[in-house]
PDB file of C-alpha atoms and ligand atoms in Angstrom:
ATOM      1  CA  MET W   6     -13.787 -21.662  17.159  1.00 62.00           C
ATOM      2  CA  ALA W   7     -11.039 -19.368  16.133  1.00 75.00           C
ATOM      3  CA  VAL W   8     -12.074 -15.804  15.110  1.00 85.00           C
ATOM      4  CA  PHE W   9     -10.259 -14.226  12.273  1.00 91.00           C
ATOM      5  CA  PRO W  10      -8.420 -12.032  11.631  1.00 95.00           C
ATOM      6  CA  ARG W  11      -6.462 -12.421  14.879  1.00 95.00           C
ATOM      7  CA  ASN W  12      -4.962  -9.172  15.796  1.00 94.00           C
ATOM      8  CA  LEU W  13      -1.622  -8.939  17.600  1.00 94.00           C
ATOM      9  CA  SER W  14       0.484  -5.952  18.722  1.00 93.00           C
ATOM     10  CA  THR W  15       4.224  -6.738  18.134  1.00 93.00           C
ATOM     11  CA  PRO W  16       7.642  -5.027  18.107  1.00 91.00           C
ATOM     12  CA  ALA W  17       7.314  -4.909  14.327  1.00 94.00           C
ATOM     13  CA  GLY W  18       3.634  -3.257  14.091  1.00 95.00           C
ATOM     14  CA  ASN W  19       0.139  -4.553  14.148  1.00 97.00           C
ATOM     15  CA  VAL W  20      -0.194  -8.075  12.885  1.00 98.00           C
ATOM     16  CA  LEU W  21      -3.491  -9.407  11.312  1.00 98.00           C
ATOM     17  CA  ILE W  22      -3.636 -13.143  10.875  1.00 97.00           C
ATOM     18  CA  PHE W  23      -6.211 -14.535   8.516  1.00 97.00           C
ATOM     19  CA  ALA W  24      -7.460 -18.211   8.179  1.00 95.00           C
ATOM     20  CA  GLU W  25      -5.283 -20.393   5.954  1.00 89.00           C
ATOM     21  CA  GLY W  26      -6.740 -20.881   2.621  1.00 86.00           C
ATOM     22  CA  ASP W  27      -8.618 -17.579   2.798  1.00 90.00           C
ATOM     23  CA  PRO W  28      -6.414 -15.288   0.885  1.00 90.00           C
ATOM     24  CA  GLU W  29      -9.531 -13.479  -0.163  1.00 94.00           C
ATOM     25  CA  SER W  30     -10.330 -12.033   3.184  1.00 96.00           C
ATOM     26  CA  ALA W  31      -6.728 -10.969   3.648  1.00 97.00           C
ATOM     27  CA  ALA W  32      -6.821  -9.335   0.270  1.00 97.00           C
ATOM     28  CA  ARG W  33     -10.022  -7.645   0.972  1.00 97.00           C
ATOM     29  CA  CYS W  34      -8.563  -6.248   4.109  1.00 97.00           C
ATOM     30  CA  ALA W  35      -5.442  -4.941   2.279  1.00 98.00           C
ATOM     31  CA  ALA W  36      -7.724  -3.441  -0.492  1.00 98.00           C
ATOM     32  CA  ASP W  37      -9.804  -1.644   2.262  1.00 97.00           C
ATOM     33  CA  ARG W  38      -6.716  -0.034   3.568  1.00 98.00           C
ATOM     34  CA  ILE W  39      -5.468   0.959   0.117  1.00 98.00           C
ATOM     35  CA  ARG W  40      -8.826   2.362  -0.651  1.00 97.00           C
ATOM     36  CA  PHE W  41      -8.936   4.418   2.546  1.00 97.00           C
ATOM     37  CA  ALA W  42      -5.340   5.798   1.953  1.00 98.00           C
ATOM     38  CA  VAL W  43      -6.303   6.784  -1.565  1.00 98.00           C
ATOM     39  CA  ASP W  44      -9.407   8.594  -0.343  1.00 97.00           C
ATOM     40  CA  ALA W  45      -7.689  10.190   2.575  1.00 97.00           C
ATOM     41  CA  ALA W  46      -4.690  11.466   0.567  1.00 98.00           C
ATOM     42  CA  GLY W  47      -7.134  12.536  -2.255  1.00 97.00           C
ATOM     43  CA  ALA W  48      -9.122  14.741   0.107  1.00 97.00           C
ATOM     44  CA  ARG W  49      -5.886  16.028   1.915  1.00 97.00           C
ATOM     45  CA  ARG W  50      -3.859  16.785  -1.182  1.00 96.00           C
ATOM     46  CA  GLY W  51      -5.781  16.155  -4.298  1.00 96.00           C
ATOM     47  CA  LYS W  52      -3.680  12.998  -5.100  1.00 97.00           C
ATOM     48  CA  ALA W  53      -2.637   9.775  -3.629  1.00 98.00           C
ATOM     49  CA  VAL W  54       0.950   8.203  -4.218  1.00 98.00           C
ATOM     50  CA  LEU W  55       1.089   4.452  -3.868  1.00 98.00           C
ATOM     51  CA  GLY W  56       4.114   2.277  -3.641  1.00 98.00           C
ATOM     52  CA  LEU W  57       3.304  -1.080  -5.320  1.00 98.00           C
ATOM     53  CA  ALA W  58       4.774  -4.569  -5.048  1.00 98.00           C
ATOM     54  CA  THR W  59       5.081  -7.547  -7.476  1.00 98.00           C
ATOM     55  CA  GLY W  60       5.307 -11.310  -6.770  1.00 96.00           C
ATOM     56  CA  SER W  61       2.566 -13.933  -6.397  1.00 95.00           C
ATOM     57  CA  THR W  62       1.331 -12.509  -2.918  1.00 96.00           C
ATOM     58  CA  PRO W  63      -0.125  -9.195  -3.937  1.00 98.00           C
ATOM     59  CA  ILE W  64      -2.118 -10.590  -6.929  1.00 98.00           C
ATOM     60  CA  PRO W  65      -5.418 -11.174  -4.918  1.00 97.00           C
ATOM     61  CA  VAL W  66      -4.982  -7.622  -3.717  1.00 98.00           C
ATOM     62  CA  TYR W  67      -4.860  -6.250  -7.150  1.00 98.00           C
ATOM     63  CA  SER W  68      -7.944  -8.481  -8.079  1.00 98.00           C
ATOM     64  CA  GLN W  69      -9.852  -6.660  -5.308  1.00 98.00           C
ATOM     65  CA  LEU W  70      -8.730  -3.288  -6.297  1.00 98.00           C
ATOM     66  CA  VAL W  71      -9.756  -4.020  -9.969  1.00 98.00           C
ATOM     67  CA  GLN W  72     -13.173  -5.271  -8.741  1.00 98.00           C
ATOM     68  CA  ARG W  73     -13.696  -2.103  -6.554  1.00 97.00           C
ATOM     69  CA  HIS W  74     -12.807   0.119  -9.502  1.00 98.00           C
ATOM     70  CA  ARG W  75     -15.316  -1.809 -11.731  1.00 98.00           C
ATOM     71  CA  GLU W  76     -18.106  -1.329  -9.005  1.00 97.00           C
ATOM     72  CA  GLY W  77     -17.247   2.425  -9.084  1.00 96.00           C
ATOM     73  CA  ASP W  78     -15.984   2.319  -5.465  1.00 95.00           C
ATOM     74  CA  LEU W  79     -12.316   3.273  -6.290  1.00 97.00           C
ATOM     75  CA  LYS W  80     -10.977   5.783  -8.718  1.00 96.00           C
ATOM     76  CA  PHE W  81      -7.493   5.757  -9.993  1.00 97.00           C
ATOM     77  CA  ASN W  82      -7.417   9.027 -11.960  1.00 93.00           C
ATOM     78  CA  GLY W  83      -5.804  10.902  -8.934  1.00 95.00           C
ATOM     79  CA  VAL W  84      -3.510   8.022  -8.206  1.00 98.00           C
ATOM     80  CA  ILE W  85       0.354   8.106  -8.974  1.00 98.00           C
ATOM     81  CA  THR W  86       2.161   4.801  -8.478  1.00 98.00           C
ATOM     82  CA  TYR W  87       5.815   3.812  -7.971  1.00 98.00           C
ATOM     83  CA  ASN W  88       6.774   0.166  -8.130  1.00 98.00           C
ATOM     84  CA  LEU W  89       9.262  -1.187  -5.713  1.00 98.00           C
ATOM     85  CA  ASP W  90      11.739  -2.855  -8.144  1.00 98.00           C
ATOM     86  CA  GLU W  91      12.451  -4.235 -11.571  1.00 98.00           C
ATOM     87  CA  TYR W  92      14.932  -6.636 -12.843  1.00 98.00           C
ATOM     88  CA  TYR W  93      18.016  -5.317 -14.750  1.00 98.00           C
ATOM     89  CA  PRO W  94      18.569  -5.588 -17.439  1.00 98.00           C
ATOM     90  CA  ILE W  95      15.047  -6.440 -18.843  1.00 98.00           C
ATOM     91  CA  SER W  96      12.845  -5.051 -21.539  1.00 98.00           C
ATOM     92  CA  PRO W  97       9.522  -3.623 -20.305  1.00 98.00           C
ATOM     93  CA  ARG W  98       7.890  -5.844 -22.924  1.00 97.00           C
ATOM     94  CA  ASP W  99       9.473  -8.897 -21.611  1.00 97.00           C
ATOM     95  CA  PRO W 100       6.789 -11.289 -20.158  1.00 97.00           C
ATOM     96  CA  ASN W 101       8.665 -11.463 -16.871  1.00 97.00           C
ATOM     97  CA  SER W 102       9.307  -7.780 -16.393  1.00 98.00           C
ATOM     98  CA  TYR W 103       7.554  -6.225 -13.452  1.00 98.00           C
ATOM     99  CA  ARG W 104       6.113  -3.569 -15.911  1.00 98.00           C
ATOM    100  CA  THR W 105       4.449  -6.482 -17.674  1.00 98.00           C
ATOM    101  CA  PHE W 106       3.220  -7.898 -14.373  1.00 98.00           C
ATOM    102  CA  MET W 107       1.725  -4.509 -13.348  1.00 98.00           C
ATOM    103  CA  HIS W 108       0.065  -4.036 -16.672  1.00 98.00           C
ATOM    104  CA  ARG W 109      -1.418  -7.377 -16.507  1.00 98.00           C
ATOM    105  CA  HIS W 110      -2.799  -7.330 -12.979  1.00 98.00           C
ATOM    106  CA  LEU W 111      -3.634  -3.708 -12.585  1.00 98.00           C
ATOM    107  CA  PHE W 112      -2.678  -0.837 -14.964  1.00 98.00           C
ATOM    108  CA  SER W 113      -4.550  -2.381 -18.075  1.00 98.00           C
ATOM    109  CA  GLN W 114      -7.608  -3.165 -15.689  1.00 98.00           C
ATOM    110  CA  VAL W 115      -8.344   0.312 -14.314  1.00 98.00           C
ATOM    111  CA  GLU W 116      -8.461   3.945 -15.636  1.00 97.00           C
ATOM    112  CA  ILE W 117      -4.955   5.220 -14.436  1.00 97.00           C
ATOM    113  CA  VAL W 118      -3.065   7.780 -16.382  1.00 94.00           C
ATOM    114  CA  PRO W 119      -0.297   5.783 -17.928  1.00 92.00           C
ATOM    115  CA  ASN W 120       2.476   8.449 -17.272  1.00 95.00           C
ATOM    116  CA  GLN W 121       1.506   8.396 -13.630  1.00 97.00           C
ATOM    117  CA  THR W 122       2.657   4.855 -13.189  1.00 98.00           C
ATOM    118  CA  HIS W 123       6.423   4.520 -12.522  1.00 98.00           C
ATOM    119  CA  VAL W 124       8.353   1.324 -12.810  1.00 98.00           C
ATOM    120  CA  PHE W 125      12.168   1.262 -12.917  1.00 98.00           C
ATOM    121  CA  ASP W 126      13.426   1.134 -16.530  1.00 98.00           C
ATOM    122  CA  GLY W 127      15.246  -2.071 -17.048  1.00 98.00           C
ATOM    123  CA  THR W 128      16.668  -0.774 -20.284  1.00 98.00           C
ATOM    124  CA  VAL W 129      18.712   2.223 -19.146  1.00 98.00           C
ATOM    125  CA  PRO W 130      22.263   1.887 -20.206  1.00 98.00           C
ATOM    126  CA  GLU W 131      24.777   0.722 -17.533  1.00 97.00           C
ATOM    127  CA  SER W 132      26.327   4.320 -17.511  1.00 98.00           C
ATOM    128  CA  ALA W 133      22.946   5.868 -16.451  1.00 98.00           C
ATOM    129  CA  VAL W 134      21.525   3.338 -14.060  1.00 98.00           C
ATOM    130  CA  SER W 135      22.637   4.815 -10.748  1.00 98.00           C
ATOM    131  CA  GLU W 136      21.340   8.201 -11.892  1.00 98.00           C
ATOM    132  CA  HIS W 137      18.062   6.459 -12.956  1.00 98.00           C
ATOM    133  CA  ALA W 138      17.646   4.921  -9.466  1.00 98.00           C
ATOM    134  CA  GLU W 139      18.478   8.386  -7.787  1.00 98.00           C
ATOM    135  CA  GLN W 140      15.976  10.048 -10.047  1.00 98.00           C
ATOM    136  CA  PHE W 141      13.207   7.736  -8.838  1.00 97.00           C
ATOM    137  CA  ASP W 142      13.796   8.889  -5.191  1.00 98.00           C
ATOM    138  CA  ARG W 143      13.725  12.527  -6.309  1.00 98.00           C
ATOM    139  CA  TRP W 144      10.366  11.782  -8.324  1.00 98.00           C
ATOM    140  CA  ILE W 145       8.746  10.279  -5.220  1.00 98.00           C
ATOM    141  CA  GLU W 146       9.843  13.227  -3.106  1.00 98.00           C
ATOM    142  CA  ALA W 147       8.618  15.744  -5.585  1.00 98.00           C
ATOM    143  CA  ASP W 148       5.294  13.949  -5.621  1.00 98.00           C
ATOM    144  CA  GLY W 149       5.131  14.634  -1.729  1.00 98.00           C
ATOM    145  CA  GLY W 150       6.082  11.130  -0.781  1.00 98.00           C
ATOM    146  CA  LEU W 151       4.327   7.684  -0.647  1.00 98.00           C
ATOM    147  CA  ASP W 152       1.118   7.592   1.223  1.00 98.00           C
ATOM    148  CA  LEU W 153       1.029   3.947   1.299  1.00 98.00           C
ATOM    149  CA  GLN W 154       3.707   1.261   0.376  1.00 98.00           C
ATOM    150  CA  LEU W 155       2.556  -2.303  -0.301  1.00 98.00           C
ATOM    151  CA  LEU W 156       5.211  -4.778   0.502  1.00 98.00           C
ATOM    152  CA  GLY W 157       5.830  -8.609   0.240  1.00 98.00           C
ATOM    153  CA  ILE W 158       8.783 -10.346   1.792  1.00 98.00           C
ATOM    154  CA  GLY W 159      11.308 -12.844   0.309  1.00 97.00           C
ATOM    155  CA  ARG W 160      12.069 -16.164   1.983  1.00 97.00           C
ATOM    156  CA  ASN W 161      15.394 -14.631   2.978  1.00 97.00           C
ATOM    157  CA  GLY W 162      13.671 -11.685   4.545  1.00 98.00           C
ATOM    158  CA  HIS W 163      14.361  -9.199   1.663  1.00 98.00           C
ATOM    159  CA  ILE W 164      12.011  -6.335   1.096  1.00 98.00           C
ATOM    160  CA  GLY W 165      11.765  -4.935  -2.432  1.00 98.00           C
ATOM    161  CA  PHE W 166      15.136  -6.199  -3.645  1.00 98.00           C
ATOM    162  CA  ASN W 167      16.994  -5.002  -0.409  1.00 98.00           C
ATOM    163  CA  GLU W 168      18.879  -8.320   0.075  1.00 98.00           C
ATOM    164  CA  PRO W 169      20.369  -9.440   3.346  1.00 98.00           C
ATOM    165  CA  SER W 170      23.761  -7.798   3.912  1.00 98.00           C
ATOM    166  CA  ASP W 171      26.314  -7.230   6.542  1.00 98.00           C
ATOM    167  CA  LEU W 172      25.744  -3.380   6.877  1.00 98.00           C
ATOM    168  CA  SER W 173      25.121  -1.820  10.169  1.00 98.00           C
ATOM    169  CA  VAL W 174      21.437  -0.841  11.027  1.00 98.00           C
ATOM    170  CA  GLU W 175      22.141   2.789  10.512  1.00 98.00           C
ATOM    171  CA  GLN W 176      23.731   2.143   7.021  1.00 98.00           C
ATOM    172  CA  ALA W 177      20.868  -0.149   6.114  1.00 98.00           C
ATOM    173  CA  LEU W 178      18.171   2.360   7.009  1.00 98.00           C
ATOM    174  CA  ALA W 179      19.989   4.979   4.896  1.00 98.00           C
ATOM    175  CA  LEU W 180      19.891   2.846   1.704  1.00 98.00           C
ATOM    176  CA  PRO W 181      18.559   4.788  -1.270  1.00 98.00           C
ATOM    177  CA  SER W 182      17.149   3.323  -4.508  1.00 98.00           C
ATOM    178  CA  ARG W 183      19.870   1.633  -6.385  1.00 98.00           C
ATOM    179  CA  ILE W 184      21.083  -1.300  -8.536  1.00 98.00           C
ATOM    180  CA  ILE W 185      21.659  -4.588  -6.630  1.00 98.00           C
ATOM    181  CA  SER W 186      22.795  -8.170  -7.227  1.00 98.00           C
ATOM    182  CA  LEU W 187      20.177 -10.692  -6.612  1.00 97.00           C
ATOM    183  CA  HIS W 188      20.830 -13.043  -3.639  1.00 95.00           C
ATOM    184  CA  PRO W 189      21.028 -16.772  -4.576  1.00 94.00           C
ATOM    185  CA  VAL W 190      17.717 -17.529  -2.740  1.00 94.00           C
ATOM    186  CA  THR W 191      16.001 -14.774  -4.554  1.00 96.00           C
ATOM    187  CA  ALA W 192      17.224 -15.991  -7.806  1.00 95.00           C
ATOM    188  CA  ALA W 193      16.246 -19.601  -7.058  1.00 95.00           C
ATOM    189  CA  ASP W 194      12.659 -18.486  -6.013  1.00 94.00           C
ATOM    190  CA  ALA W 195      12.419 -16.197  -9.287  1.00 96.00           C
ATOM    191  CA  ALA W 196      13.369 -19.275 -11.295  1.00 96.00           C
ATOM    192  CA  ARG W 197       9.792 -20.561 -11.422  1.00 95.00           C
ATOM    193  CA  ASP W 198       8.924 -17.484 -13.497  1.00 94.00           C
ATOM    194  CA  PHE W 199      11.796 -18.082 -15.991  1.00 95.00           C
ATOM    195  CA  GLY W 200      10.880 -21.622 -16.848  1.00 93.00           C
ATOM    196  CA  GLY W 201      12.598 -23.115 -13.796  1.00 95.00           C
ATOM    197  CA  ASP W 202      16.042 -21.893 -14.933  1.00 93.00           C
ATOM    198  CA  ALA W 203      17.811 -19.984 -12.367  1.00 90.00           C
ATOM    199  CA  ASN W 204      20.431 -18.997 -15.002  1.00 92.00           C
ATOM    200  CA  ALA W 205      17.708 -17.301 -17.003  1.00 95.00           C
ATOM    201  CA  VAL W 206      16.969 -14.901 -14.122  1.00 97.00           C
ATOM    202  CA  PRO W 207      18.689 -11.579 -14.510  1.00 98.00           C
ATOM    203  CA  LYS W 208      21.604 -11.273 -12.084  1.00 97.00           C
ATOM    204  CA  ARG W 209      20.757  -7.782 -11.013  1.00 98.00           C
ATOM    205  CA  ALA W 210      17.823  -5.450 -10.352  1.00 98.00           C
ATOM    206  CA  LEU W 211      16.824  -1.991  -9.524  1.00 98.00           C
ATOM    207  CA  THR W 212      15.101  -1.451  -6.180  1.00 98.00           C
ATOM    208  CA  MET W 213      13.596   1.270  -4.030  1.00 98.00           C
ATOM    209  CA  GLY W 214      16.004   1.683  -1.101  1.00 98.00           C
ATOM    210  CA  ILE W 215      15.078   1.026   2.555  1.00 98.00           C
ATOM    211  CA  LYS W 216      15.170   4.736   3.174  1.00 98.00           C
ATOM    212  CA  THR W 217      12.724   5.193   0.296  1.00 98.00           C
ATOM    213  CA  ILE W 218      10.323   2.495   1.474  1.00 98.00           C
ATOM    214  CA  PHE W 219      10.425   3.496   5.051  1.00 98.00           C
ATOM    215  CA  SER W 220       9.573   7.159   4.262  1.00 98.00           C
ATOM    216  CA  ALA W 221       6.013   6.003   3.314  1.00 98.00           C
ATOM    217  CA  ARG W 222       3.351   7.281   5.613  1.00 98.00           C
ATOM    218  CA  GLU W 223       1.922   3.774   5.892  1.00 98.00           C
ATOM    219  CA  ILE W 224       3.322   0.334   5.078  1.00 98.00           C
ATOM    220  CA  LEU W 225       1.279  -2.846   4.485  1.00 98.00           C
ATOM    221  CA  ILE W 226       3.303  -6.040   4.400  1.00 98.00           C
ATOM    222  CA  ILE W 227       1.712  -9.208   3.185  1.00 98.00           C
ATOM    223  CA  ALA W 228       2.907 -12.807   3.558  1.00 98.00           C
ATOM    224  CA  PHE W 229       1.125 -16.109   2.835  1.00 97.00           C
ATOM    225  CA  GLY W 230       2.147 -19.718   3.198  1.00 96.00           C
ATOM    226  CA  PRO W 231       4.703 -21.753   5.214  1.00 97.00           C
ATOM    227  CA  ASN W 232       7.736 -20.789   3.071  1.00 97.00           C
ATOM    228  CA  LYS W 233       7.470 -17.297   4.681  1.00 98.00           C
ATOM    229  CA  ALA W 234       7.000 -18.325   8.306  1.00 98.00           C
ATOM    230  CA  GLU W 235      10.748 -18.151   9.100  1.00 98.00           C
ATOM    231  CA  ALA W 236      11.274 -14.675   7.453  1.00 98.00           C
ATOM    232  CA  VAL W 237       8.167 -13.320   9.150  1.00 98.00           C
ATOM    233  CA  ALA W 238       9.051 -14.723  12.648  1.00 98.00           C
ATOM    234  CA  LYS W 239      12.623 -13.355  12.330  1.00 98.00           C
ATOM    235  CA  SER W 240      11.355  -9.952  11.085  1.00 98.00           C
ATOM    236  CA  ILE W 241       8.840  -9.556  13.832  1.00 97.00           C
ATOM    237  CA  HIS W 242      10.527 -11.089  16.949  1.00 95.00           C
ATOM    238  CA  GLY W 243      14.261 -11.420  15.902  1.00 97.00           C
ATOM    239  CA  PRO W 244      17.035  -8.787  16.444  1.00 98.00           C
ATOM    240  CA  VAL W 245      16.951  -5.704  14.173  1.00 98.00           C
ATOM    241  CA  THR W 246      19.627  -6.480  11.569  1.00 98.00           C
ATOM    242  CA  ALA W 247      20.396  -5.843   7.944  1.00 98.00           C
ATOM    243  CA  GLU W 248      20.853  -9.620   7.706  1.00 98.00           C
ATOM    244  CA  VAL W 249      17.033  -9.800   7.735  1.00 98.00           C
ATOM    245  CA  PRO W 250      15.874  -6.763   6.017  1.00 98.00           C
ATOM    246  CA  GLY W 251      12.219  -7.322   7.173  1.00 98.00           C
ATOM    247  CA  SER W 252      13.485  -6.766  10.868  1.00 98.00           C
ATOM    248  CA  LEU W 253      14.327  -3.190   9.990  1.00 98.00           C
ATOM    249  CA  LEU W 254      10.548  -2.679  10.021  1.00 98.00           C
ATOM    250  CA  GLN W 255      10.738  -2.855  13.898  1.00 98.00           C
ATOM    251  CA  THR W 256      12.309   0.744  13.761  1.00 98.00           C
ATOM    252  CA  ILE W 257       9.041   2.168  12.243  1.00 98.00           C
ATOM    253  CA  SER W 258       6.576  -0.231  13.803  1.00 98.00           C
ATOM    254  CA  SER W 259       3.938   2.359  14.406  1.00 97.00           C
ATOM    255  CA  LYS W 260       3.223   2.683  10.754  1.00 98.00           C
ATOM    256  CA  VAL W 261       3.436  -0.972   9.763  1.00 98.00           C
ATOM    257  CA  THR W 262       0.675  -3.528   9.367  1.00 98.00           C
ATOM    258  CA  TRP W 263       1.394  -7.122   8.646  1.00 98.00           C
ATOM    259  CA  ILE W 264      -1.279  -9.120   6.905  1.00 98.00           C
ATOM    260  CA  LEU W 265      -0.544 -12.771   7.169  1.00 98.00           C
ATOM    261  CA  ASP W 266      -2.332 -16.179   6.884  1.00 97.00           C
ATOM    262  CA  GLU W 267      -1.953 -18.767   9.676  1.00 96.00           C
ATOM    263  CA  ALA W 268       0.849 -20.646   7.781  1.00 97.00           C
ATOM    264  CA  ALA W 269       3.061 -17.542   7.445  1.00 97.00           C
ATOM    265  CA  ALA W 270       2.263 -16.710  11.157  1.00 97.00           C
ATOM    266  CA  ASP W 271       3.000 -20.302  12.329  1.00 96.00           C
ATOM    267  CA  LEU W 272       6.332 -19.433  13.968  1.00 97.00           C
ATOM    268  CA  LEU W 273       5.265 -16.203  15.804  1.00 95.00           C
ATOM    269  CA  SER W 274       4.835 -16.502  19.518  1.00 83.00           C
ATOM    270  CA  TRP W 275       2.223 -14.599  21.349  1.00 69.00           C
TER     271      TRP W 275
HETATM  272  C1  GLP M 319      10.347 -10.764  -5.367  1.00 58.52           C
HETATM  273  C2  GLP M 319      10.002  -9.182  -5.254  1.00 58.52           C
HETATM  274  C3  GLP M 319       9.555  -8.805  -3.788  1.00 58.52           C
HETATM  275  C4  GLP M 319       8.542  -9.705  -3.384  1.00 58.52           C
HETATM  276  C5  GLP M 319       9.077 -11.260  -3.304  1.00 58.52           C
HETATM  277  C6  GLP M 319       8.146 -12.200  -2.908  1.00 58.52           C
HETATM  278  O1  GLP M 319      11.648 -10.884  -4.950  1.00 58.52           O
HETATM  279  N1  GLP M 319      11.089  -8.390  -5.776  1.00 58.52           N
HETATM  280  O2  GLP M 319       9.152  -7.531  -3.906  1.00 58.52           O
HETATM  281  O3  GLP M 319       8.110  -9.376  -2.125  1.00 58.52           O
HETATM  282  O4  GLP M 319       9.483 -11.473  -4.686  1.00 58.52           O
HETATM  283  O5  GLP M 319       7.465 -12.830  -3.802  1.00 58.52           O
HETATM  284  P1  GLP M 319       6.113 -13.785  -3.686  1.00 58.52           P
HETATM  285  O6  GLP M 319       5.077 -12.898  -3.265  1.00 58.52           O
HETATM  286  O7  GLP M 319       6.002 -14.315  -5.047  1.00 58.52           O
HETATM  287  O8  GLP M 319       6.628 -14.750  -2.695  1.00 58.52           O
END
């Protein structure tokens, strides 16, 4: 009988594989790591700075965090958060904004100081959007950096909204937070949230850069389901290339943990 989680050491970091159909165990594992990071950073410097992700994958993780908070096992009063990305343009009140997502799944469910939760502002005028992105990086730095960054991965290997590109590895690793254009695969996948209409998906987004994400002290990357298997395998075993942004994690493998289910791990070799 298989014992879960399976634990693999790979070029892209430690990989934990959970049984298919058991996202709860995987989410519990992620929530344990987040709680540990919050406690450790709180003890070390009186606050914890978390980088957060949206998408369907982290939803069970947020449920676990909320549950722990309700049980009195996790406090958010010393926690500062920065979200990976946000569509542009979009109102924070739009049901599909990532601000709304975070409000629904976490911020409204726990006692967190509202002005300690940072999500890119999808309403800044065009003329100020680059400055707004640069400011996000400065705020993170001024807060002493991210203690832990939670990540998902796109079907095309994107992390945050750092889409596949033909940049050199050095250039990709130096990418700051900025405005980007969505890749067609990303827009197609996002369409399910916009009534199935890819044309309703904003064409652009603000994203933390690879440099910003990789400066986190610890990275947890989560992927579930067969749709992610190819991106996961290319990221973990493939060449390090900006064409598969997830593969760039191989350059910082010692601080990366992958949390997968069997379906997402299906194309890994070990
Ligand atoms: C969006 C987000 C990413 C996320 C990805 C995967 O593109 N910007 O940060 O990782 O979706 O989403 P899902 O978890 O729904 O597959």
